[in-house]
CSV table of N, CA and C and ligand atoms in Angstrom, one decimal:
chain,number,residue,atom,x,y,z
P,154,MET,N,77.0,95.5,82.9
P,154,MET,CA,75.9,95.8,83.7
P,154,MET,C,74.3,95.9,83.4
P,155,SER,N,73.5,95.2,83.1
P,155,SER,CA,72.1,95.5,82.8
P,155,SER,C,71.1,96.7,83.4
P,156,HIS,N,70.6,97.3,82.9
P,156,HIS,CA,69.9,98.5,84.2
P,156,HIS,C,69.2,97.9,85.1
P,157,GLY,N,68.3,96.3,84.7
P,157,GLY,CA,67.9,96.0,86.0
P,157,GLY,C,69.1,95.6,87.0
P,158,THR,N,69.9,95.3,86.3
P,158,THR,CA,71.2,94.9,88.0
P,158,THR,C,71.6,96.1,88.7
P,159,GLN,N,71.7,97.4,87.8
P,159,GLN,CA,72.3,98.5,88.6
P,159,GLN,C,71.0,99.0,89.1
P,160,THR,N,69.4,98.6,88.8
P,160,THR,CA,68.6,99.0,89.8
P,160,THR,C,68.6,98.2,91.2
P,161,ASP,N,68.8,97.1,91.2
P,161,ASP,CA,68.7,95.9,92.3
P,161,ASP,C,69.7,96.5,93.0
P,162,ALA,N,71.4,96.7,92.5
P,162,ALA,CA,72.2,97.1,93.6
P,162,ALA,C,71.8,98.4,94.0
P,163,ALA,N,71.1,99.6,93.6
P,163,ALA,CA,70.8,101.1,94.2
P,163,ALA,C,70.1,100.5,94.9
P,164,ALA,N,69.0,99.7,94.9
P,164,ALA,CA,68.0,99.2,95.9
P,164,ALA,C,68.6,98.8,97.2
P,165,THR,N,69.5,97.8,96.8
P,165,THR,CA,69.8,96.8,98.1
P,165,THR,C,70.8,98.1,99.0
P,166,ARG,N,71.4,98.8,98.1
P,166,ARG,CA,72.6,99.9,98.9
P,166,ARG,C,71.4,100.7,99.5
P,167,ALA,N,70.3,101.1,99.2
P,167,ALA,CA,69.6,102.0,99.6
P,167,ALA,C,68.9,101.3,101.2
P,168,ALA,N,68.7,100.2,101.3
P,168,ALA,CA,68.6,99.5,101.8
P,168,ALA,C,68.9,99.3,103.0
P,169,THR,N,70.6,99.1,103.1
P,169,THR,CA,71.8,99.0,103.8
P,169,THR,C,71.8,100.2,104.3
P,170,VAL,N,71.9,101.8,103.5
P,170,VAL,CA,72.0,102.8,104.0
P,170,VAL,C,70.9,103.0,105.4
P,171,ARG,N,69.8,102.8,105.2
P,171,ARG,CA,68.8,102.9,105.8
P,171,ARG,C,68.9,102.3,107.1
P,172,ARG,N,69.3,100.8,107.1
P,172,ARG,CA,69.6,99.9,108.5
P,172,ARG,C,70.4,101.0,109.0
P,173,ILE,N,71.7,101.2,108.5
P,173,ILE,CA,72.7,101.8,109.2
P,173,ILE,C,72.3,103.2,109.9
P,174,ALA,N,71.5,103.7,109.3
P,174,ALA,CA,70.7,105.5,109.5
P,174,ALA,C,70.4,105.1,110.9
P,175,GLU,N,69.3,103.8,110.6
P,175,GLU,CA,68.5,103.5,111.5
P,175,GLU,C,69.0,103.0,113.2
P,176,GLN,N,70.0,102.7,112.8
P,176,GLN,CA,70.6,102.3,114.2
P,176,GLN,C,70.9,103.0,114.4
P,177,HIS,N,71.5,104.4,114.3
P,177,HIS,CA,72.0,105.4,115.2
P,177,HIS,C,70.9,106.3,115.2
P,178,ALA,N,69.8,106.4,114.8
P,178,ALA,CA,68.7,107.3,114.7
P,178,ALA,C,68.0,107.7,116.1
P,179,SER,N,68.4,106.8,117.1
P,179,SER,CA,67.9,106.9,118.4
P,179,SER,C,69.3,108.0,119.4
P,180,ALA,N,70.2,107.6,118.7
P,180,ALA,CA,71.5,108.3,119.4
P,180,ALA,C,71.1,110.1,119.3
P,181,ARG,N,71.9,110.3,120.5
P,181,ARG,CA,71.7,111.9,120.3
P,181,ARG,C,73.2,112.2,119.3
P,182,GLY,N,73.1,113.5,118.6
P,182,GLY,CA,74.1,113.7,117.6
P,182,GLY,C,74.1,112.5,116.4
P,183,PRO,N,72.7,111.7,115.9
P,183,PRO,CA,73.3,110.6,115.3
P,183,PRO,C,73.8,110.8,113.8
P,184,LEU,N,73.9,112.0,113.5
P,184,LEU,CA,74.3,112.2,111.8
P,184,LEU,C,75.8,111.4,111.6
P,185,MET,N,76.8,112.0,112.4
P,185,MET,CA,78.5,111.4,112.1
P,185,MET,C,78.4,109.8,112.4
P,186,PRO,N,78.0,109.6,113.5
P,186,PRO,CA,78.1,107.6,113.5
P,186,PRO,C,77.3,107.1,112.4
P,187,ALA,N,76.1,107.8,111.9
P,187,ALA,CA,75.5,107.4,111.1
P,187,ALA,C,76.3,107.2,109.3
P,188,LEU,N,77.1,108.2,109.3
P,188,LEU,CA,78.0,108.4,108.5
P,188,LEU,C,79.0,107.6,108.4
P,189,HIS,N,79.8,107.7,109.6
P,189,HIS,CA,80.7,106.7,109.7
P,189,HIS,C,80.4,105.3,109.3
P,190,GLY,N,79.2,105.1,109.8
P,190,GLY,CA,78.8,103.6,109.8
P,190,GLY,C,78.7,103.0,108.0
P,191,VAL,N,78.0,104.3,107.5
P,191,VAL,CA,78.0,103.9,105.8
P,191,VAL,C,79.6,103.6,105.9
P,192,VAL,N,80.0,104.8,105.9
P,192,VAL,CA,81.8,104.0,105.5
P,192,VAL,C,82.1,102.8,106.0
P,193,ALA,N,82.2,102.6,107.1
P,193,ALA,CA,82.6,101.5,107.5
P,193,ALA,C,82.2,100.2,106.4
P,194,GLU,N,80.7,100.5,106.2
P,194,GLU,CA,80.0,99.3,105.6
P,194,GLU,C,80.2,99.2,104.4
P,195,LEU,N,79.9,100.1,103.7
P,195,LEU,CA,79.9,100.4,102.0
P,195,LEU,C,81.1,100.9,101.7
P,196,GLY,N,82.3,101.4,102.4
P,196,GLY,CA,83.3,102.0,101.5
P,196,GLY,C,83.0,103.6,101.2
P,197,HIS,N,82.3,103.9,101.2
P,197,HIS,CA,82.6,105.6,100.9
P,197,HIS,C,80.7,105.5,101.0
P,198,ILE,N,80.5,107.2,101.3
P,198,ILE,CA,79.0,107.6,100.8
P,198,ILE,C,78.6,108.4,99.5
P,199,ASP,N,78.1,107.6,98.5
P,199,ASP,CA,77.7,107.8,97.6
P,199,ASP,C,76.4,109.0,97.8
P,200,PRO,N,76.6,109.8,96.6
P,200,PRO,CA,75.6,111.0,96.6
P,200,PRO,C,73.8,110.6,96.6
P,201,LEU,N,73.7,109.1,96.3
P,201,LEU,CA,72.5,108.9,96.5
P,201,LEU,C,72.1,108.5,97.8
P,202,ASP,N,73.2,108.3,98.7
P,202,ASP,CA,72.8,107.5,100.2
P,202,ASP,C,72.8,108.9,100.9
P,203,VAL,N,72.7,110.2,100.6
P,203,VAL,CA,72.3,111.4,101.1
P,203,VAL,C,71.0,111.4,101.5
P,204,PRO,N,70.4,111.6,100.4
P,204,PRO,CA,68.4,111.3,101.0
P,204,PRO,C,68.2,110.5,101.7
P,205,VAL,N,68.7,109.4,101.7
P,205,VAL,CA,68.2,108.2,102.5
P,205,VAL,C,68.7,108.9,103.9
P,206,VAL,N,69.5,108.9,104.1
P,206,VAL,CA,70.1,109.6,105.4
P,206,VAL,C,69.4,110.2,106.3
P,207,ALA,N,69.4,111.2,105.6
P,207,ALA,CA,68.5,112.6,105.6
P,207,ALA,C,67.1,112.2,105.9
P,208,ASP,N,66.6,111.3,105.3
P,208,ASP,CA,64.9,111.1,105.5
P,208,ASP,C,64.9,109.6,107.2
P,209,VAL,N,66.0,109.3,107.1
P,209,VAL,CA,65.8,108.5,108.1
P,209,VAL,C,65.9,109.3,109.6
P,210,LEU,N,67.4,110.4,109.9
P,210,LEU,CA,67.2,111.0,110.7
P,210,LEU,C,66.2,112.3,110.6
P,211,ASN,N,65.7,112.8,109.9
P,211,ASN,CA,64.5,113.9,109.9
P,211,ASN,C,65.3,115.0,109.5
P,212,LEU,N,66.7,115.0,109.0
P,212,LEU,CA,67.5,116.1,108.6
P,212,LEU,C,67.0,116.7,107.1
P,213,SER,N,67.5,117.5,106.9
P,213,SER,CA,67.2,117.9,105.4
P,213,SER,C,68.5,117.5,104.3
P,214,VAL,N,68.3,117.1,103.5
P,214,VAL,CA,69.4,117.0,102.5
P,214,VAL,C,70.7,117.3,102.6
P,215,ALA,N,70.2,118.9,102.7
P,215,ALA,CA,71.4,120.2,102.5
P,215,ALA,C,72.0,119.9,103.9
P,216,GLU,N,71.7,119.4,104.7
P,216,GLU,CA,72.4,119.3,106.1
P,216,GLU,C,73.5,118.2,106.0
P,217,VAL,N,72.6,117.3,105.6
P,217,VAL,CA,73.1,116.1,105.4
P,217,VAL,C,74.8,116.4,104.0
P,218,HIS,N,73.9,116.5,103.0
P,218,HIS,CA,75.3,117.2,102.0
P,218,HIS,C,76.5,118.0,102.7
P,219,GLY,N,75.9,118.9,103.5
P,219,GLY,CA,77.0,119.9,104.0
P,219,GLY,C,78.1,119.2,104.5
P,220,VAL,N,77.4,118.5,105.6
P,220,VAL,CA,78.3,117.6,106.8
P,220,VAL,C,79.6,116.7,105.8
P,221,VAL,N,78.9,116.0,105.0
P,221,VAL,CA,79.5,115.0,104.1
P,221,VAL,C,80.7,116.0,103.3
P,222,SER,N,80.6,117.0,102.6
P,222,SER,CA,81.4,117.7,102.3
P,222,SER,C,82.3,118.5,102.8
P,223,PHE,N,81.9,118.7,104.2
P,223,PHE,CA,83.0,119.3,105.1
P,223,PHE,C,83.8,118.5,105.4
P,224,TYR,N,83.5,117.3,105.8
P,224,TYR,CA,84.3,116.5,106.4
P,224,TYR,C,85.2,115.5,105.5
P,225,THR,N,86.4,115.8,104.5
P,225,THR,CA,87.3,115.4,104.0
P,225,THR,C,87.6,113.9,104.3
P,226,ASP,N,87.3,113.3,105.4
P,226,ASP,CA,87.5,112.0,105.6
P,226,ASP,C,85.9,110.9,104.9
P,227,PHE,N,85.2,111.8,104.6
P,227,PHE,CA,84.1,110.8,104.3
P,227,PHE,C,84.5,110.6,102.8
P,228,ARG,N,84.4,109.1,102.2
P,228,ARG,CA,84.9,109.6,101.0
P,228,ARG,C,83.6,109.2,100.3
P,229,THR,N,83.9,109.8,99.2
P,229,THR,CA,82.5,110.3,98.4
P,229,THR,C,82.5,109.4,97.0
P,230,ARG,N,83.7,108.6,96.6
P,230,ARG,CA,84.0,107.8,95.8
P,230,ARG,C,84.2,106.6,96.2
P,231,PRO,N,84.1,105.2,95.3
P,231,PRO,CA,84.8,104.1,96.1
P,231,PRO,C,85.8,103.9,96.0
P,232,ALA,N,87.0,103.4,96.9
P,232,ALA,CA,88.1,103.7,97.2
P,232,ALA,C,89.0,103.0,96.4
P,233,PRO,N,90.2,103.9,96.0
P,233,PRO,CA,91.0,103.0,94.9
P,233,PRO,C,91.7,101.7,95.2
P,234,ALA,N,92.2,101.1,94.4
P,234,ALA,CA,92.7,100.0,94.7
P,234,ALA,C,93.9,100.4,95.2
P,235,HIS,N,94.5,101.6,94.5
P,235,HIS,CA,96.1,101.8,95.5
P,235,HIS,C,95.9,103.5,95.4
P,236,THR,N,97.0,103.7,96.7
P,236,THR,CA,96.9,105.3,97.0
P,236,THR,C,98.9,105.6,97.1
P,237,VAL,N,99.3,106.6,96.6
P,237,VAL,CA,100.3,107.2,97.0
P,237,VAL,C,100.0,109.3,97.6
P,238,HIS,N,100.5,108.9,98.4
P,238,HIS,CA,100.1,110.2,99.7
P,238,HIS,C,101.4,110.9,99.9
P,239,LEU,N,101.5,111.8,99.3
P,239,LEU,CA,102.7,112.9,99.3
P,239,LEU,C,102.8,113.8,100.5
P,240,CYS,N,103.9,113.7,101.2
P,240,CYS,CA,103.8,115.4,101.8
P,240,CYS,C,104.3,116.3,101.4
P,241,ARG,N,103.5,117.7,101.6
P,241,ARG,CA,103.7,118.9,100.8
P,241,ARG,C,103.9,119.8,101.9
P,242,ALA,N,104.5,119.4,103.3
P,242,ALA,CA,104.7,120.2,104.3
P,242,ALA,C,105.8,121.1,104.1
P,243,GLU,N,106.7,121.9,105.1
P,243,GLU,CA,107.8,122.8,104.7
P,243,GLU,C,109.2,122.0,104.4
P,244,SER,N,108.8,121.1,105.3
P,244,SER,CA,110.3,120.1,105.1
P,244,SER,C,110.6,119.6,104.2
P,245,CYS,N,109.5,118.7,104.0
P,245,CYS,CA,109.2,117.8,102.5
P,245,CYS,C,109.2,119.0,101.2
P,246,GLN,N,108.7,120.1,101.2
P,246,GLN,CA,109.1,120.8,100.0
P,246,GLN,C,110.4,121.5,100.1
P,247,ALA,N,111.1,121.7,101.1
P,247,ALA,CA,112.3,122.0,100.8
P,247,ALA,C,113.7,121.0,100.2
P,248,LEU,N,112.9,119.8,100.6
P,248,LEU,CA,113.6,118.6,100.0
P,248,LEU,C,113.3,118.3,98.3
P,249,GLY,N,112.4,118.7,97.8
P,249,GLY,CA,111.8,118.8,96.5
P,249,GLY,C,110.9,117.9,96.5
P,250,SER,N,109.2,117.7,97.4
P,250,SER,CA,108.0,117.1,97.3
P,250,SER,C,107.7,118.1,96.3
P,251,GLN,N,107.3,119.1,95.9
P,251,GLN,CA,106.1,119.3,95.1
P,251,GLN,C,107.2,118.8,93.5
P,252,PRO,N,107.8,118.9,93.2
P,252,PRO,CA,108.1,118.4,91.9
P,252,PRO,C,107.9,116.7,91.9
P,253,LEU,N,108.1,116.1,93.0
P,253,LEU,CA,107.7,114.7,93.0
P,253,LEU,C,106.2,114.5,93.0
P,254,TYR,N,105.8,115.6,93.8
P,254,TYR,CA,104.0,115.2,94.3
P,254,TYR,C,103.2,115.6,92.2
P,255,GLU,N,104.4,116.4,91.2
P,255,GLU,CA,103.3,116.9,90.2
P,255,GLU,C,103.7,115.7,89.0
P,256,ASP,N,105.3,115.1,89.2
P,256,ASP,CA,105.6,113.9,88.8
P,256,ASP,C,104.4,112.9,88.7
P,257,THR,N,104.5,112.5,90.2
P,257,THR,CA,103.5,111.5,90.2
P,257,THR,C,102.2,111.5,90.2
P,258,VAL,N,101.6,112.9,90.3
P,258,VAL,CA,99.9,113.2,89.5
P,258,VAL,C,100.4,112.4,88.2
P,259,ARG,N,101.0,113.1,87.3
P,259,ARG,CA,100.9,113.1,85.8
P,259,ARG,C,101.5,111.7,85.5
P,260,ARG,N,102.2,110.9,86.6
P,260,ARG,CA,102.7,109.3,85.7
P,260,ARG,C,101.0,108.6,86.1
P,261,PHE,N,100.3,108.9,87.1
P,261,PHE,CA,99.1,108.1,87.3
P,261,PHE,C,97.9,108.7,86.7
P,262,ALA,N,97.7,109.6,85.8
P,262,ALA,CA,96.4,110.6,85.2
P,262,ALA,C,95.9,109.5,84.5
P,263,GLY,N,94.3,109.5,85.1
P,263,GLY,CA,94.3,108.7,84.1
P,263,GLY,C,93.6,107.4,84.5
P,264,ARG,N,94.4,107.0,85.9
P,264,ARG,CA,94.3,105.7,86.3
P,264,ARG,C,93.5,105.7,87.3
P,265,GLU,N,92.3,105.2,87.1
P,265,GLU,CA,90.9,105.4,88.4
P,265,GLU,C,91.3,104.4,89.3
P,266,ASP,N,92.2,103.5,89.5
P,266,ASP,CA,92.5,102.5,90.3
P,266,ASP,C,93.7,103.2,91.4
P,267,VAL,N,94.2,104.4,90.8
P,267,VAL,CA,95.4,104.6,91.9
P,267,VAL,C,94.8,106.2,92.3
P,268,GLU,N,94.9,106.3,93.5
P,268,GLU,CA,94.9,108.2,93.9
P,268,GLU,C,96.0,108.6,94.6
P,269,VAL,N,96.2,109.7,93.9
P,269,VAL,CA,97.5,110.4,94.2
P,269,VAL,C,96.9,112.0,95.1
P,270,ASP,N,97.4,111.9,96.1
P,270,ASP,CA,97.2,112.9,97.1
P,270,ASP,C,98.4,113.7,98.3
P,271,HIS,N,98.3,114.6,98.7
P,271,HIS,CA,99.1,115.2,99.3
P,271,HIS,C,98.4,115.4,100.8
P,272,VAL,N,99.2,115.3,101.8
P,272,VAL,CA,99.3,115.4,103.3
P,272,VAL,C,100.0,116.3,103.8
P,273,PHE,N,99.7,116.9,104.6
P,273,PHE,CA,100.5,117.8,105.3
P,273,PHE,C,101.4,117.1,106.9
P,274,CYS,N,102.3,116.8,106.3
P,274,CYS,CA,103.4,116.1,107.5
P,274,CYS,C,102.8,114.9,107.9
P,275,PHE,N,103.9,113.9,107.6
P,275,PHE,CA,103.8,112.4,108.5
P,275,PHE,C,104.6,112.7,109.9
P,276,GLY,N,105.3,113.7,109.9
P,276,GLY,CA,106.2,113.5,111.3
P,276,GLY,C,107.3,112.7,110.5
P,277,ASN,N,107.8,113.0,109.4
P,277,ASN,CA,109.4,111.9,109.1
P,277,ASN,C,110.0,113.0,108.3
P,278,CYS,N,109.8,114.1,109.1
P,278,CYS,CA,110.3,115.4,108.2
P,278,CYS,C,112.0,115.4,107.8
P,279,PRO,N,113.0,114.7,109.1
P,279,PRO,CA,114.2,114.7,108.7
P,279,PRO,C,114.5,113.8,107.2
P,280,LEU,N,113.2,112.8,107.2
P,280,LEU,CA,113.8,112.0,106.0
P,280,LEU,C,113.1,111.9,104.8
P,281,GLY,N,112.4,113.7,104.5
P,281,GLY,CA,111.7,113.7,103.3
P,281,GLY,C,112.5,113.7,102.1
P,282,PRO,N,111.9,113.5,100.7
P,282,PRO,CA,110.3,113.7,101.0
P,282,PRO,C,109.7,112.6,101.5
P,283,SER,N,108.8,112.4,102.2
P,283,SER,CA,108.1,111.6,102.7
P,283,SER,C,106.4,111.2,102.1
P,284,GLY,N,106.1,110.0,102.1
P,284,GLY,CA,105.0,109.4,101.5
P,284,GLY,C,104.7,108.3,102.1
P,285,THR,N,103.0,107.8,102.0
P,285,THR,CA,102.7,106.4,101.7
P,285,THR,C,102.0,106.0,100.7
P,286,VAL,N,102.7,104.8,100.3
P,286,VAL,CA,102.3,104.2,99.2
P,286,VAL,C,101.5,102.8,99.8
P,287,ASP,N,100.7,103.0,99.6
P,287,ASP,CA,99.4,102.0,99.7
P,287,ASP,C,99.6,101.6,101.2
P,288,GLY,N,99.6,103.0,102.0
P,288,GLY,CA,99.4,103.0,103.1
P,288,GLY,C,100.8,102.9,104.1
P,289,ARG,N,101.7,102.4,103.3
P,289,ARG,CA,102.9,102.3,103.9
P,289,ARG,C,103.8,103.5,103.7
P,290,LEU,N,104.8,104.0,104.9
P,290,LEU,CA,105.7,105.1,105.1
P,290,LEU,C,106.7,105.0,104.6
P,291,HIS,N,107.0,106.0,103.6
P,291,HIS,CA,108.7,105.8,103.2
P,291,HIS,C,109.2,107.2,103.3
P,292,GLY,N,110.5,107.2,103.4
P,292,GLY,CA,111.2,108.5,103.4
P,292,GLY,C,112.2,108.3,102.4
P,293,ARG,N,112.3,109.8,101.9
P,293,ARG,CA,113.7,109.9,101.0
P,293,ARG,C,113.3,109.3,99.4
P,294,LEU,N,111.8,109.7,99.3
P,294,LEU,CA,111.0,109.6,98.1
P,294,LEU,C,111.9,110.0,96.9
P,295,THR,N,112.1,109.0,95.7
P,295,THR,CA,112.3,110.1,94.6
P,295,THR,C,111.6,109.4,93.4
P,296,PRO,N,111.5,110.0,92.1
P,296,PRO,CA,110.7,109.1,91.1
P,296,PRO,C,111.1,107.5,91.0
P,297,GLU,N,112.3,107.3,91.2
P,297,GLU,CA,112.7,106.2,90.8
P,297,GLU,C,112.2,105.2,91.4
P,298,ARG,N,112.2,105.5,92.9
P,298,ARG,CA,111.8,104.4,94.3
P,298,ARG,C,110.4,104.7,94.1
P,299,ILE,N,109.6,105.6,93.8
P,299,ILE,CA,107.9,105.3,93.7
P,299,ILE,C,107.6,104.4,92.0
P,300,THR,N,108.6,104.6,91.3
P,300,THR,CA,108.5,103.6,90.4
P,300,THR,C,108.5,102.5,90.6
P,301,ARG,N,109.5,102.0,91.3
P,301,ARG,CA,109.8,100.7,92.5
P,301,ARG,C,108.6,99.9,92.9
P,302,LEU,N,108.4,101.0,93.6
P,302,LEU,CA,107.4,100.5,94.7
P,302,LEU,C,105.8,100.5,94.4
P,303,THR,N,105.8,100.6,93.1
P,303,THR,CA,104.1,100.8,92.3
P,303,THR,C,104.4,99.7,91.3
P,304,GLN,N,105.5,99.3,90.8
P,304,GLN,CA,105.7,98.3,89.6
P,304,GLN,C,104.9,97.1,89.2
P,305,ASP,N,104.1,96.4,90.4
P,305,ASP,CA,103.5,95.5,90.4
P,305,ASP,C,101.9,96.0,89.6
P,306,TRP,N,101.8,97.2,89.9
P,306,TRP,CA,100.3,98.2,89.7
P,306,TRP,C,100.0,97.9,88.4
P,307,GLN,N,99.2,96.9,87.8
P,307,GLN,CA,98.7,96.7,86.8
P,307,GLN,C,97.3,97.7,86.5
P,308,PRO,N,97.5,98.6,85.4
P,308,PRO,CA,96.2,99.1,84.7
P,308,PRO,C,95.1,98.7,85.1
N,636,LIG,S1,107.2,118.1,106.6
N,636,LIG,FE1,107.0,116.4,105.2
N,636,LIG,S2,107.1,114.5,106.8
N,636,LIG,FE2,107.0,116.5,107.9
């Protein structure tokens, strides 16, 4: 990608973020809806979006940054193509979720397109270790099952 194209893309993104923030500027408590609007339309909140939102809403960059980093559901990087989210709460821990999580992290280390993360309880405790693979819930997960469920994921 040429430098010019990157700059154009950044300018287009900034204009989009500005438009979204302006749509919420007159609301009471506009920051959360504006940030959700950016995630809904652009997939994540880039660090460069923060000053744009702050400017439109008359907030400090620190305030906006604080909210973005406090709420982990505001993605600050593009969404990966694939996700494996494993439960590490108590029942699943008792059924071996910790080594499964560590094995899965190692397996996908260095894969930018795969996000391995942990969550605390899917409410699927008797069937642990539980986890989602690309958003779909599975129980009784093992390394072998994860291999099968992810076998089509090309790097
Ligand atoms: S403890 Fe893992 S699903 Fe509840």
